[in-house]
mmCIF file of C-alpha atoms and ligand atoms in Angstrom:
data_model
loop_
_atom_site.group_PDB
_atom_site.id
_atom_site.type_symbol
_atom_site.label_atom_id
_atom_site.label_comp_id
_atom_site.label_asym_id
_atom_site.label_seq_id
_atom_site.Cartn_x
_atom_site.Cartn_y
_atom_site.Cartn_z
ATOM 1 C CA MET A 1265 7.729 -55.727 -51.263
ATOM 2 C CA LEU A 1266 4.866 -55.736 -53.776
ATOM 3 C CA SER A 1267 3.743 -52.264 -54.759
ATOM 4 C CA ALA A 1268 0.167 -51.037 -55.050
ATOM 5 C CA ALA A 1269 0.465 -51.631 -58.814
ATOM 6 C CA HIS A 1270 0.077 -55.352 -58.030
ATOM 7 C CA PHE A 1271 -3.345 -54.787 -56.413
ATOM 8 C CA PRO A 1272 -4.989 -52.284 -58.755
ATOM 9 C CA HIS A 1273 -8.512 -52.900 -57.442
ATOM 10 C CA ARG A 1274 -7.764 -53.112 -53.744
ATOM 11 C CA TYR A 1275 -5.583 -49.982 -53.787
ATOM 12 C CA PRO A 1276 -6.771 -47.893 -56.737
ATOM 13 C CA VAL A 1277 -3.748 -45.642 -56.704
ATOM 14 C CA SER A 1278 -3.625 -42.744 -59.166
ATOM 15 C CA ARG A 1279 -1.794 -43.336 -62.422
ATOM 16 C CA ARG A 1280 0.397 -40.372 -61.570
ATOM 17 C CA VAL A 1281 1.673 -42.120 -58.455
ATOM 18 C CA ARG A 1282 1.811 -45.548 -60.057
ATOM 19 C CA ASN A 1283 4.144 -44.060 -62.639
ATOM 20 C CA ILE A 1284 6.809 -43.036 -60.158
ATOM 21 C CA ALA A 1285 9.280 -45.102 -58.159
ATOM 22 C CA PRO A 1286 11.115 -44.607 -54.880
ATOM 23 C CA SER A 1287 14.595 -43.228 -55.473
ATOM 24 C CA ALA A 1288 17.380 -45.789 -55.814
ATOM 25 C CA THR A 1289 19.353 -43.933 -53.144
ATOM 26 C CA LYS A 1290 16.706 -44.538 -50.506
ATOM 27 C CA GLU A 1291 15.905 -48.044 -51.831
ATOM 28 C CA MET A 1292 19.517 -49.133 -51.416
ATOM 29 C CA ALA A 1293 19.529 -47.756 -47.865
ATOM 30 C CA LEU A 1294 16.311 -49.712 -47.121
ATOM 31 C CA VAL A 1295 17.723 -52.982 -48.462
ATOM 32 C CA ALA A 1296 20.974 -52.362 -46.595
ATOM 33 C CA ALA A 1297 19.046 -51.883 -43.335
ATOM 34 C CA GLY A 1298 18.297 -55.623 -43.482
ATOM 35 C CA ILE A 1299 21.969 -56.565 -43.930
ATOM 36 C CA GLU A 1300 24.181 -56.538 -40.860
ATOM 37 C CA GLY A 1301 27.324 -54.343 -40.840
ATOM 38 C CA CYS A 1302 27.115 -52.479 -44.156
ATOM 39 C CA VAL A 1303 29.327 -49.486 -44.871
ATOM 40 C CA SER A 1304 28.077 -46.751 -47.133
ATOM 41 C CA LEU A 1305 29.316 -44.920 -50.192
ATOM 42 C CA GLY A 1306 25.627 -44.399 -50.922
ATOM 43 C CA GLN A 1307 23.422 -41.589 -49.701
ATOM 44 C CA GLY A 1308 24.736 -38.056 -50.117
ATOM 45 C CA VAL A 1309 24.820 -37.079 -46.479
ATOM 46 C CA PRO A 1310 27.978 -35.527 -45.065
ATOM 47 C CA SER A 1311 28.828 -37.167 -41.752
ATOM 48 C CA PHE A 1312 29.090 -33.849 -39.853
ATOM 49 C CA ALA A 1313 26.757 -32.947 -36.966
ATOM 50 C CA THR A 1314 24.796 -29.682 -37.120
ATOM 51 C CA PRO A 1315 27.188 -26.957 -35.846
ATOM 52 C CA THR A 1316 26.737 -26.227 -32.144
ATOM 53 C CA HIS A 1317 25.988 -22.514 -32.544
ATOM 54 C CA ILE A 1318 22.997 -23.358 -34.745
ATOM 55 C CA VAL A 1319 21.623 -25.920 -32.287
ATOM 56 C CA GLU A 1320 22.125 -23.480 -29.395
ATOM 57 C CA ALA A 1321 20.379 -20.630 -31.215
ATOM 58 C CA VAL A 1322 17.348 -22.802 -31.941
ATOM 59 C CA THR A 1323 17.238 -24.221 -28.398
ATOM 60 C CA ARG A 1324 17.302 -20.686 -27.018
ATOM 61 C CA VAL A 1325 14.564 -19.396 -29.271
ATOM 62 C CA LEU A 1326 12.337 -22.409 -28.555
ATOM 63 C CA GLN A 1327 12.682 -21.729 -24.827
ATOM 64 C CA GLU A 1328 12.246 -17.982 -25.012
ATOM 65 C CA ASP A 1329 9.882 -17.238 -27.893
ATOM 66 C CA PRO A 1330 6.389 -18.786 -27.721
ATOM 67 C CA GLY A 1331 5.929 -17.958 -31.436
ATOM 68 C CA SER A 1332 8.835 -20.190 -32.439
ATOM 69 C CA GLY A 1333 6.713 -23.348 -32.421
ATOM 70 C CA LYS A 1334 3.926 -21.817 -34.521
ATOM 71 C CA TYR A 1335 3.395 -21.480 -38.263
ATOM 72 C CA SER A 1336 5.322 -18.650 -39.857
ATOM 73 C CA LEU A 1337 4.047 -16.640 -42.800
ATOM 74 C CA GLN A 1338 3.676 -18.978 -45.787
ATOM 75 C CA THR A 1339 6.631 -17.409 -47.557
ATOM 76 C CA GLY A 1340 8.805 -17.822 -44.460
ATOM 77 C CA MET A 1341 9.837 -15.578 -41.558
ATOM 78 C CA ALA A 1342 10.388 -12.010 -42.724
ATOM 79 C CA ALA A 1343 13.776 -11.806 -40.974
ATOM 80 C CA LEU A 1344 14.951 -14.942 -42.733
ATOM 81 C CA ARG A 1345 13.771 -13.771 -46.154
ATOM 82 C CA ARG A 1346 15.609 -10.484 -45.645
ATOM 83 C CA ARG A 1347 18.722 -12.400 -44.617
ATOM 84 C CA ILE A 1348 18.460 -14.644 -47.672
ATOM 85 C CA ALA A 1349 18.081 -11.618 -49.962
ATOM 86 C CA ALA A 1350 21.230 -10.065 -48.439
ATOM 87 C CA TYR A 1351 23.067 -13.373 -48.827
ATOM 88 C CA LEU A 1352 22.038 -13.741 -52.472
ATOM 89 C CA LEU A 1353 23.199 -10.225 -53.224
ATOM 90 C CA ALA A 1354 26.525 -10.554 -51.420
ATOM 91 C CA GLU A 1355 27.428 -14.042 -52.632
ATOM 92 C CA LYS A 1356 25.815 -14.262 -56.052
ATOM 93 C CA ASN A 1357 24.959 -10.747 -57.110
ATOM 94 C CA ILE A 1358 21.274 -11.742 -57.275
ATOM 95 C CA ARG A 1359 18.812 -8.946 -56.503
ATOM 96 C CA VAL A 1360 15.501 -10.226 -55.209
ATOM 97 C CA ASP A 1361 12.712 -8.562 -53.284
ATOM 98 C CA PRO A 1362 12.439 -10.479 -49.989
ATOM 99 C CA GLU A 1363 8.713 -9.697 -49.855
ATOM 100 C CA ARG A 1364 7.824 -11.081 -53.282
ATOM 101 C CA GLU A 1365 10.618 -13.175 -54.696
ATOM 102 C CA ILE A 1366 11.728 -15.640 -52.029
ATOM 103 C CA CYS A 1367 9.843 -18.566 -50.562
ATOM 104 C CA VAL A 1368 11.389 -20.587 -47.746
ATOM 105 C CA THR A 1369 10.668 -24.276 -48.353
ATOM 106 C CA VAL A 1370 10.925 -27.718 -46.776
ATOM 107 C CA GLY A 1371 14.408 -28.267 -48.149
ATOM 108 C CA GLY A 1372 15.519 -27.944 -51.732
ATOM 109 C CA MET A 1373 13.279 -30.909 -52.453
ATOM 110 C CA GLU A 1374 10.046 -29.027 -51.839
ATOM 111 C CA ALA A 1375 11.433 -26.017 -53.695
ATOM 112 C CA LEU A 1376 12.005 -28.285 -56.696
ATOM 113 C CA LEU A 1377 8.612 -29.967 -56.521
ATOM 114 C CA THR A 1378 6.604 -26.756 -56.131
ATOM 115 C CA THR A 1379 8.563 -25.250 -59.027
ATOM 116 C CA ILE A 1380 8.078 -28.249 -61.280
ATOM 117 C CA LEU A 1381 4.348 -28.445 -60.463
ATOM 118 C CA THR A 1382 4.096 -24.752 -61.295
ATOM 119 C CA VAL A 1383 5.924 -24.984 -64.615
ATOM 120 C CA VAL A 1384 5.057 -28.412 -66.026
ATOM 121 C CA ASP A 1385 1.677 -29.474 -67.451
ATOM 122 C CA THR A 1386 0.567 -32.909 -68.592
ATOM 123 C CA GLY A 1387 2.464 -33.806 -71.758
ATOM 124 C CA ASP A 1388 5.167 -31.173 -71.284
ATOM 125 C CA GLU A 1389 8.832 -32.017 -71.586
ATOM 126 C CA VAL A 1390 11.710 -31.138 -69.312
ATOM 127 C CA ILE A 1391 15.260 -31.477 -70.576
ATOM 128 C CA LEU A 1392 17.614 -33.218 -68.184
ATOM 129 C CA PRO A 1393 21.321 -33.224 -69.037
ATOM 130 C CA SER A 1394 22.079 -36.664 -67.660
ATOM 131 C CA PRO A 1395 23.160 -38.504 -65.599
ATOM 132 C CA THR A 1396 21.157 -36.225 -63.323
ATOM 133 C CA TYR A 1397 19.713 -36.027 -59.821
ATOM 134 C CA ALA A 1398 17.246 -38.919 -59.778
ATOM 135 C CA SER A 1399 14.430 -37.131 -57.936
ATOM 136 C CA TYR A 1400 13.937 -34.701 -60.847
ATOM 137 C CA ILE A 1401 12.765 -37.649 -62.912
ATOM 138 C CA GLU A 1402 10.063 -38.642 -60.413
ATOM 139 C CA GLN A 1403 8.971 -35.054 -59.783
ATOM 140 C CA ILE A 1404 8.552 -34.344 -63.504
ATOM 141 C CA THR A 1405 6.609 -37.585 -63.929
ATOM 142 C CA LEU A 1406 4.425 -36.720 -60.929
ATOM 143 C CA ALA A 1407 3.593 -33.417 -62.602
ATOM 144 C CA GLY A 1408 2.467 -35.341 -65.710
ATOM 145 C CA GLY A 1409 5.501 -34.312 -67.746
ATOM 146 C CA SER A 1410 8.205 -36.339 -69.460
ATOM 147 C CA PRO A 1411 11.914 -36.118 -68.793
ATOM 148 C CA ARG A 1412 13.890 -35.674 -71.989
ATOM 149 C CA PHE A 1413 17.374 -36.974 -71.248
ATOM 150 C CA VAL A 1414 20.312 -35.472 -73.093
ATOM 151 C CA PRO A 1415 23.496 -37.343 -72.201
ATOM 152 C CA LEU A 1416 26.460 -35.349 -70.948
ATOM 153 C CA THR A 1417 29.733 -35.760 -72.832
ATOM 154 C CA ASP A 1418 32.354 -38.365 -71.852
ATOM 155 C CA THR A 1419 33.878 -35.891 -69.421
ATOM 156 C CA TRP A 1420 30.401 -34.958 -68.097
ATOM 157 C CA GLY A 1421 30.238 -31.616 -69.928
ATOM 158 C CA LEU A 1422 27.061 -30.213 -71.516
ATOM 159 C CA ASP A 1423 26.395 -31.301 -75.084
ATOM 160 C CA LEU A 1424 24.886 -28.029 -76.309
ATOM 161 C CA PRO A 1425 24.115 -29.147 -79.883
ATOM 162 C CA ALA A 1426 22.311 -32.212 -78.527
ATOM 163 C CA ILE A 1427 20.359 -30.015 -76.093
ATOM 164 C CA ARG A 1428 19.337 -27.741 -78.968
ATOM 165 C CA ALA A 1429 18.222 -30.760 -80.955
ATOM 166 C CA ALA A 1430 16.107 -32.003 -78.028
ATOM 167 C CA ILE A 1431 14.010 -28.810 -77.795
ATOM 168 C CA THR A 1432 10.431 -29.228 -79.024
ATOM 169 C CA PRO A 1433 7.296 -27.076 -78.799
ATOM 170 C CA ARG A 1434 6.494 -29.001 -75.570
ATOM 171 C CA THR A 1435 9.764 -28.081 -73.856
ATOM 172 C CA ARG A 1436 8.906 -26.140 -70.712
ATOM 173 C CA ALA A 1437 12.116 -26.352 -68.707
ATOM 174 C CA LEU A 1438 15.667 -27.589 -68.371
ATOM 175 C CA ILE A 1439 17.062 -28.463 -64.959
ATOM 176 C CA LEU A 1440 20.682 -27.534 -64.404
ATOM 177 C CA CYS A 1441 22.220 -29.040 -61.290
ATOM 178 C CA ASN A 1442 25.429 -27.081 -60.821
ATOM 179 C CA PRO A 1443 27.667 -28.382 -59.264
ATOM 180 C CA GLY A 1444 26.198 -31.654 -60.399
ATOM 181 C CA ASN A 1445 24.891 -34.589 -58.461
ATOM 182 C CA PRO A 1446 25.786 -37.377 -59.368
ATOM 183 C CA THR A 1447 28.749 -36.448 -61.600
ATOM 184 C CA GLY A 1448 30.567 -33.778 -59.564
ATOM 185 C CA THR A 1449 30.694 -31.570 -62.681
ATOM 186 C CA VAL A 1450 30.913 -27.806 -62.401
ATOM 187 C CA PHE A 1451 29.471 -26.340 -65.589
ATOM 188 C CA SER A 1452 31.260 -23.272 -66.896
ATOM 189 C CA ASP A 1453 29.635 -19.851 -66.916
ATOM 190 C CA ASP A 1454 29.725 -19.928 -70.730
ATOM 191 C CA GLU A 1455 27.739 -23.152 -70.772
ATOM 192 C CA THR A 1456 25.160 -21.670 -68.394
ATOM 193 C CA LEU A 1457 24.900 -18.510 -70.483
ATOM 194 C CA ALA A 1458 24.405 -20.515 -73.683
ATOM 195 C CA LEU A 1459 21.569 -22.426 -72.021
ATOM 196 C CA CYS A 1460 19.923 -19.238 -70.784
ATOM 197 C CA ARG A 1461 20.076 -17.647 -74.244
ATOM 198 C CA GLN A 1462 18.467 -20.761 -75.637
ATOM 199 C CA ALA A 1463 15.758 -20.618 -72.968
ATOM 200 C CA VAL A 1464 14.923 -17.034 -73.923
ATOM 201 C CA ALA A 1465 14.911 -17.901 -77.643
ATOM 202 C CA ASP A 1466 12.632 -20.915 -77.199
ATOM 203 C CA ASN A 1467 10.686 -19.604 -74.233
ATOM 204 C CA PHE A 1468 11.388 -22.215 -71.589
ATOM 205 C CA VAL A 1469 12.687 -21.973 -68.041
ATOM 206 C CA ILE A 1470 16.083 -22.891 -66.630
ATOM 207 C CA ILE A 1471 15.608 -24.330 -63.157
ATOM 208 C CA THR A 1472 18.978 -24.044 -61.443
ATOM 209 C CA ASP A 1473 19.591 -26.383 -58.523
ATOM 210 C CA GLU A 1474 22.357 -24.777 -56.501
ATOM 211 C CA ALA A 1475 22.330 -27.192 -53.540
ATOM 212 C CA TYR A 1476 26.113 -27.718 -53.822
ATOM 213 C CA ASP A 1477 27.169 -24.207 -54.837
ATOM 214 C CA TYR A 1478 29.492 -23.899 -51.823
ATOM 215 C CA MET A 1479 31.369 -27.092 -52.708
ATOM 216 C CA VAL A 1480 33.612 -26.252 -55.641
ATOM 217 C CA TYR A 1481 37.161 -27.603 -55.442
ATOM 218 C CA ASP A 1482 39.033 -25.171 -57.693
ATOM 219 C CA GLY A 1483 37.680 -21.781 -58.548
ATOM 220 C CA ASP A 1484 34.658 -19.754 -57.627
ATOM 221 C CA MET A 1485 31.000 -20.564 -57.201
ATOM 222 C CA PRO A 1486 29.465 -21.106 -60.626
ATOM 223 C CA LEU A 1487 27.372 -18.363 -62.237
ATOM 224 C CA SER A 1488 23.817 -17.991 -60.919
ATOM 225 C CA PRO A 1489 21.967 -16.737 -63.996
ATOM 226 C CA LEU A 1490 19.198 -15.215 -61.877
ATOM 227 C CA SER A 1491 21.776 -12.467 -61.268
ATOM 228 C CA MET A 1492 21.400 -11.310 -64.886
ATOM 229 C CA ASP A 1493 18.476 -9.027 -65.658
ATOM 230 C CA GLU A 1494 18.071 -10.355 -69.168
ATOM 231 C CA PHE A 1495 17.354 -13.884 -67.859
ATOM 232 C CA ARG A 1496 15.261 -13.028 -64.800
ATOM 233 C CA ASP A 1497 11.963 -14.221 -66.253
ATOM 234 C CA HIS A 1498 13.518 -17.440 -67.540
ATOM 235 C CA VAL A 1499 15.306 -18.649 -64.414
ATOM 236 C CA ILE A 1500 13.983 -20.155 -61.179
ATOM 237 C CA SER A 1501 16.649 -20.979 -58.611
ATOM 238 C CA ILE A 1502 16.596 -23.647 -55.933
ATOM 239 C CA TYR A 1503 18.704 -23.525 -52.773
ATOM 240 C CA SER A 1504 19.312 -25.898 -49.909
ATOM 241 C CA LEU A 1505 21.018 -25.462 -46.566
ATOM 242 C CA SER A 1506 21.135 -29.223 -46.014
ATOM 243 C CA LYS A 1507 24.674 -30.024 -47.006
ATOM 244 C CA LYS A 1508 26.397 -26.680 -46.518
ATOM 245 C CA TYR A 1509 25.464 -26.374 -42.835
ATOM 246 C CA ALA A 1510 24.917 -30.079 -42.030
ATOM 247 C CA LEU A 1511 21.174 -29.486 -41.715
ATOM 248 C CA THR A 1512 19.845 -32.402 -43.796
ATOM 249 C CA GLY A 1513 17.290 -33.421 -41.163
ATOM 250 C CA TRP A 1514 16.048 -29.903 -40.469
ATOM 251 C CA ARG A 1515 14.534 -29.652 -43.945
ATOM 252 C CA VAL A 1516 15.050 -26.083 -44.997
ATOM 253 C CA GLY A 1517 15.863 -24.398 -48.295
ATOM 254 C CA TRP A 1518 14.288 -21.818 -50.543
ATOM 255 C CA VAL A 1519 13.265 -20.913 -54.046
ATOM 256 C CA ALA A 1520 14.069 -17.534 -55.614
ATOM 257 C CA ALA A 1521 12.379 -16.244 -58.761
ATOM 258 C CA ALA A 1522 10.741 -13.215 -60.320
ATOM 259 C CA GLY A 1523 7.528 -12.161 -58.546
ATOM 260 C CA GLY A 1524 5.360 -13.365 -61.442
ATOM 261 C CA TRP A 1525 6.601 -16.920 -60.971
ATOM 262 C CA MET A 1526 6.601 -16.707 -57.213
ATOM 263 C CA GLU A 1527 2.903 -15.782 -56.928
ATOM 264 C CA GLN A 1528 2.112 -19.092 -58.631
ATOM 265 C CA ILE A 1529 4.756 -21.188 -56.836
ATOM 266 C CA MET A 1530 3.352 -19.880 -53.543
ATOM 267 C CA LYS A 1531 -0.044 -21.422 -54.267
ATOM 268 C CA VAL A 1532 1.531 -24.876 -54.498
ATOM 269 C CA HIS A 1533 3.715 -24.292 -51.451
ATOM 270 C CA ASP A 1534 0.707 -23.191 -49.394
ATOM 271 C CA ALA A 1535 -1.411 -26.121 -50.551
ATOM 272 C CA THR A 1536 1.266 -28.665 -49.678
ATOM 273 C CA THR A 1537 3.157 -27.477 -46.608
ATOM 274 C CA ILE A 1538 1.717 -24.118 -45.372
ATOM 275 C CA CYS A 1539 5.250 -23.130 -44.383
ATOM 276 C CA ALA A 1540 8.682 -24.593 -43.727
ATOM 277 C CA PRO A 1541 9.065 -25.743 -40.088
ATOM 278 C CA THR A 1542 9.547 -22.595 -38.003
ATOM 279 C CA PRO A 1543 12.314 -24.019 -35.739
ATOM 280 C CA SER A 1544 14.199 -24.961 -38.903
ATOM 281 C CA GLN A 1545 13.794 -21.438 -40.211
ATOM 282 C CA PHE A 1546 15.461 -20.205 -37.012
ATOM 283 C CA ALA A 1547 18.245 -22.720 -37.716
ATOM 284 C CA ALA A 1548 18.602 -21.270 -41.236
ATOM 285 C CA LEU A 1549 18.798 -17.752 -39.818
ATOM 286 C CA ALA A 1550 21.470 -18.787 -37.312
ATOM 287 C CA ALA A 1551 23.384 -20.566 -40.094
ATOM 288 C CA LEU A 1552 23.383 -17.580 -42.443
ATOM 289 C CA ASP A 1553 24.015 -15.027 -39.685
ATOM 290 C CA GLY A 1554 26.654 -17.001 -37.813
ATOM 291 C CA ASP A 1555 30.361 -17.631 -38.110
ATOM 292 C CA GLN A 1556 31.073 -19.240 -41.480
ATOM 293 C CA SER A 1557 34.210 -21.047 -40.302
ATOM 294 C CA CYS A 1558 32.123 -24.221 -39.846
ATOM 295 C CA VAL A 1559 31.504 -24.257 -43.610
ATOM 296 C CA ALA A 1560 35.204 -23.759 -44.342
ATOM 297 C CA ALA A 1561 36.095 -26.601 -41.945
ATOM 298 C CA MET A 1562 33.563 -29.011 -43.490
ATOM 299 C CA ARG A 1563 34.701 -28.051 -46.969
ATOM 300 C CA ALA A 1564 38.368 -28.672 -46.067
ATOM 301 C CA GLU A 1565 37.447 -32.079 -44.675
ATOM 302 C CA LEU A 1566 35.483 -32.957 -47.834
ATOM 303 C CA VAL A 1567 38.504 -32.033 -49.955
ATOM 304 C CA LYS A 1568 40.554 -34.597 -47.983
ATOM 305 C CA ARG A 1569 37.841 -37.209 -48.438
ATOM 306 C CA LYS A 1570 37.697 -36.535 -52.159
ATOM 307 C CA GLU A 1571 41.452 -37.093 -52.374
ATOM 308 C CA LEU A 1572 41.149 -40.291 -50.370
ATOM 309 C CA CYS A 1573 38.324 -41.578 -52.560
ATOM 310 C CA CYS A 1574 40.208 -40.723 -55.778
ATOM 311 C CA ALA A 1575 43.412 -42.338 -54.461
ATOM 312 C CA ARG A 1576 41.525 -45.522 -53.591
ATOM 313 C CA LEU A 1577 39.838 -45.562 -57.007
ATOM 314 C CA ASP A 1578 43.204 -45.015 -58.708
ATOM 315 C CA ARG A 1579 44.422 -48.226 -57.072
ATOM 316 C CA LEU A 1580 41.556 -49.983 -58.857
ATOM 317 C CA SER A 1581 42.184 -48.492 -62.280
ATOM 318 C CA SER A 1582 41.729 -51.820 -64.040
ATOM 319 C CA SER A 1583 38.238 -52.077 -62.506
ATOM 320 C CA PHE A 1584 36.973 -48.478 -62.467
ATOM 321 C CA ALA A 1585 37.362 -45.374 -64.652
ATOM 322 C CA TYR A 1586 36.155 -41.982 -63.477
ATOM 323 C CA VAL A 1587 36.243 -38.254 -64.128
ATOM 324 C CA PRO A 1588 37.661 -36.479 -61.040
ATOM 325 C CA PRO A 1589 34.876 -34.359 -59.504
ATOM 326 C CA LYS A 1590 35.142 -30.569 -59.559
ATOM 327 C CA GLY A 1591 32.346 -30.004 -57.077
ATOM 328 C CA ALA A 1592 29.777 -31.628 -54.739
ATOM 329 C CA PHE A 1593 30.907 -34.902 -53.102
ATOM 330 C CA TYR A 1594 30.143 -37.613 -55.605
ATOM 331 C CA ILE A 1595 32.011 -39.652 -58.180
ATOM 332 C CA MET A 1596 30.326 -41.549 -61.001
ATOM 333 C CA ALA A 1597 32.656 -44.509 -61.350
ATOM 334 C CA LYS A 1598 32.374 -46.583 -64.525
ATOM 335 C CA TYR A 1599 32.957 -50.256 -63.803
ATOM 336 C CA LEU A 1600 35.097 -52.062 -66.336
ATOM 337 C CA PHE A 1601 34.806 -55.591 -64.967
ATOM 338 C CA SER A 1602 31.280 -56.461 -66.078
ATOM 339 C CA GLN A 1603 28.626 -55.758 -68.687
ATOM 340 C CA ALA A 1604 25.861 -56.423 -66.129
ATOM 341 C CA SER A 1605 23.436 -53.626 -65.246
ATOM 342 C CA SER A 1606 24.353 -51.147 -62.539
ATOM 343 C CA GLN A 1607 21.371 -52.387 -60.497
ATOM 344 C CA GLU A 1608 22.763 -55.922 -60.581
ATOM 345 C CA ILE A 1609 26.323 -54.841 -59.755
ATOM 346 C CA ALA A 1610 25.250 -52.528 -56.918
ATOM 347 C CA THR A 1611 23.063 -55.301 -55.491
ATOM 348 C CA ARG A 1612 25.884 -57.847 -55.675
ATOM 349 C CA ILE A 1613 28.327 -55.431 -54.039
ATOM 350 C CA LEU A 1614 25.783 -54.783 -51.300
ATOM 351 C CA GLN A 1615 25.015 -58.440 -50.652
ATOM 352 C CA GLU A 1616 28.484 -59.887 -51.150
ATOM 353 C CA ALA A 1617 30.762 -57.059 -49.961
ATOM 354 C CA ARG A 1618 28.293 -55.222 -47.689
ATOM 355 C CA VAL A 1619 29.104 -51.882 -49.329
ATOM 356 C CA ILE A 1620 26.294 -49.510 -50.315
ATOM 357 C CA THR A 1621 26.705 -47.818 -53.710
ATOM 358 C CA ILE A 1622 24.006 -46.328 -55.938
ATOM 359 C CA PRO A 1623 23.305 -47.852 -59.362
ATOM 360 C CA GLY A 1624 24.202 -45.281 -62.001
ATOM 361 C CA GLY A 1625 21.267 -46.300 -64.202
ATOM 362 C CA SER A 1626 18.891 -44.635 -61.749
ATOM 363 C CA PHE A 1627 20.292 -41.213 -62.714
ATOM 364 C CA GLY A 1628 18.935 -41.398 -66.262
ATOM 365 C CA THR A 1629 20.467 -42.025 -69.678
ATOM 366 C CA GLY A 1630 24.252 -42.006 -69.571
ATOM 367 C CA GLY A 1631 24.402 -43.297 -65.996
ATOM 368 C CA GLU A 1632 24.186 -47.021 -66.789
ATOM 369 C CA HIS A 1633 27.339 -49.094 -66.149
ATOM 370 C CA HIS A 1634 28.389 -46.660 -63.438
ATOM 371 C CA LEU A 1635 28.081 -46.625 -59.661
ATOM 372 C CA ARG A 1636 27.636 -43.375 -57.789
ATOM 373 C CA LEU A 1637 30.028 -43.157 -54.871
ATOM 374 C CA SER A 1638 29.534 -40.499 -52.212
ATOM 375 C CA PHE A 1639 32.497 -39.435 -50.125
ATOM 376 C CA GLY A 1640 30.446 -37.600 -47.523
ATOM 377 C CA GLY A 1641 31.235 -40.353 -44.985
ATOM 378 C CA GLU A 1642 34.075 -40.483 -42.453
ATOM 379 C CA PRO A 1643 37.543 -41.361 -43.894
ATOM 380 C CA GLN A 1644 37.596 -44.685 -41.995
ATOM 381 C CA VAL A 1645 34.241 -45.591 -43.589
ATOM 382 C CA ILE A 1646 35.593 -44.725 -47.045
ATOM 383 C CA ASP A 1647 38.716 -46.813 -46.390
ATOM 384 C CA GLU A 1648 36.701 -49.746 -45.054
ATOM 385 C CA ALA A 1649 34.360 -49.617 -48.068
ATOM 386 C CA PHE A 1650 37.297 -49.680 -50.492
ATOM 387 C CA ASP A 1651 39.053 -52.468 -48.541
ATOM 388 C CA ARG A 1652 35.900 -54.531 -48.956
ATOM 389 C CA LEU A 1653 35.546 -53.580 -52.630
ATOM 390 C CA GLU A 1654 39.154 -54.592 -53.294
ATOM 391 C CA ALA A 1655 38.658 -57.942 -51.567
ATOM 392 C CA TRP A 1656 35.394 -58.495 -53.458
ATOM 393 C CA LEU A 1657 36.982 -57.658 -56.803
ATOM 394 C CA ALA A 1658 39.914 -60.013 -56.117
ATOM 395 C CA LYS A 1659 37.458 -62.816 -55.255
ATOM 396 C CA SER A 1660 35.048 -62.081 -58.118
ATOM 397 C CA ALA A 1661 37.904 -61.913 -60.628
ATOM 398 C CA ALA A 1662 39.248 -65.220 -59.304
ATOM 399 C CA ALA A 1663 35.775 -66.832 -59.395
HETATM 400 C C1 PLP B 996 21.059 -31.974 -56.363
HETATM 401 C C2 PLP B 996 20.183 -32.007 -55.157
HETATM 402 N N1 PLP B 996 19.141 -31.174 -55.114
HETATM 403 C C3 PLP B 996 18.317 -31.155 -54.062
HETATM 404 C C4 PLP B 996 18.508 -32.008 -53.005
HETATM 405 C C5 PLP B 996 17.536 -31.980 -51.882
HETATM 406 O O1 PLP B 996 18.095 -31.352 -50.779
HETATM 407 P P1 PLP B 996 17.260 -30.960 -49.499
HETATM 408 O O2 PLP B 996 17.807 -31.782 -48.386
HETATM 409 O O3 PLP B 996 17.505 -29.508 -49.332
HETATM 410 O O4 PLP B 996 15.821 -31.266 -49.769
HETATM 411 C C6 PLP B 996 19.596 -32.909 -52.997
HETATM 412 C C7 PLP B 996 19.809 -33.844 -51.898
HETATM 413 O O5 PLP B 996 20.615 -34.731 -51.928
HETATM 414 C C8 PLP B 996 20.453 -32.882 -54.119
HETATM 415 O O6 PLP B 996 21.505 -33.711 -54.190
#
């Protein structure tokens, strides 16, 4: 499909929008929709259905409460904000005022965009340890800023000296996705602390994206630096309920930050969405209030899928190298059988093997020559995808 950039006079699209691209994750899904019988290691959506108790709670409230289909307060329903504040305190030792320091958003995605639009001006720079979540790149560009990629180490750790060297007077923020999409890294508390100290010293903001905080394979949830008084003014934290409670389509998350930030973030949130969908806020309340065994069950299933995915990759060790993930449900697999770009390899695998993968190059510097594999899908889908990959590799190697 030709984009508006090809018809500059007929569709005089803003430069801001011309400068951004649809995410590779969604692009691959779109291309795959035109190819019969694909299986996916692509989009990061766990296969689970929304837990029944959440659906039932929302159905009940929609039937019984005429207010449930109306706008809520811009910041979100008071009961939900109070529940989120209690959750943050209990789980992460973060103290926030539910009246002034939480805004319920249309997923983590809106929380990220409103934050980035609030922090980043034209010409500003945002440091992205990369490979990184691709949508940050487009959101920063949309805000008129520039992503400043700092490659992770070979084992996907933070390269702190390189981050220090990348700081300039235009640095406004660094986005820390922890656990990381697409690498599955869990950054240590020491690494997070070092970044926060740097942010205070050079007066920039650490935006923590904690969408996968519940999905750590060994050990505890990583440190949320908003819990530390000394960093409060230098941290804005993004949360999502999408993956943890199988609520991807409900579109609900939140942003937590000091009141001074939140007053400004709220202006963007109000101008773009008014409020998060009220029925979805009831779903969030039911999720946080309800029995947490659904999370434990989904987590246990994802552990099995991770093991399956790693075992299948291990069988292909002459074709792929990878760092075993410590969190989230992704593996960045480096392909060893070609020097071609990740876009070309992912496209060939899609067209010739009918397996969806995401080109690693779309996750910024350091991602090229990798494919991102998600193991959120059912085990039989993972097995089928690897059967096809194995057959494709055998044929391609023979060709
Ligand atoms: C790292 C990361 N942040 C944010 C999001 C957006 O999540 P949500 O569905 O809450 O908008 C995703 C979704 O895949 C993600 O992987």
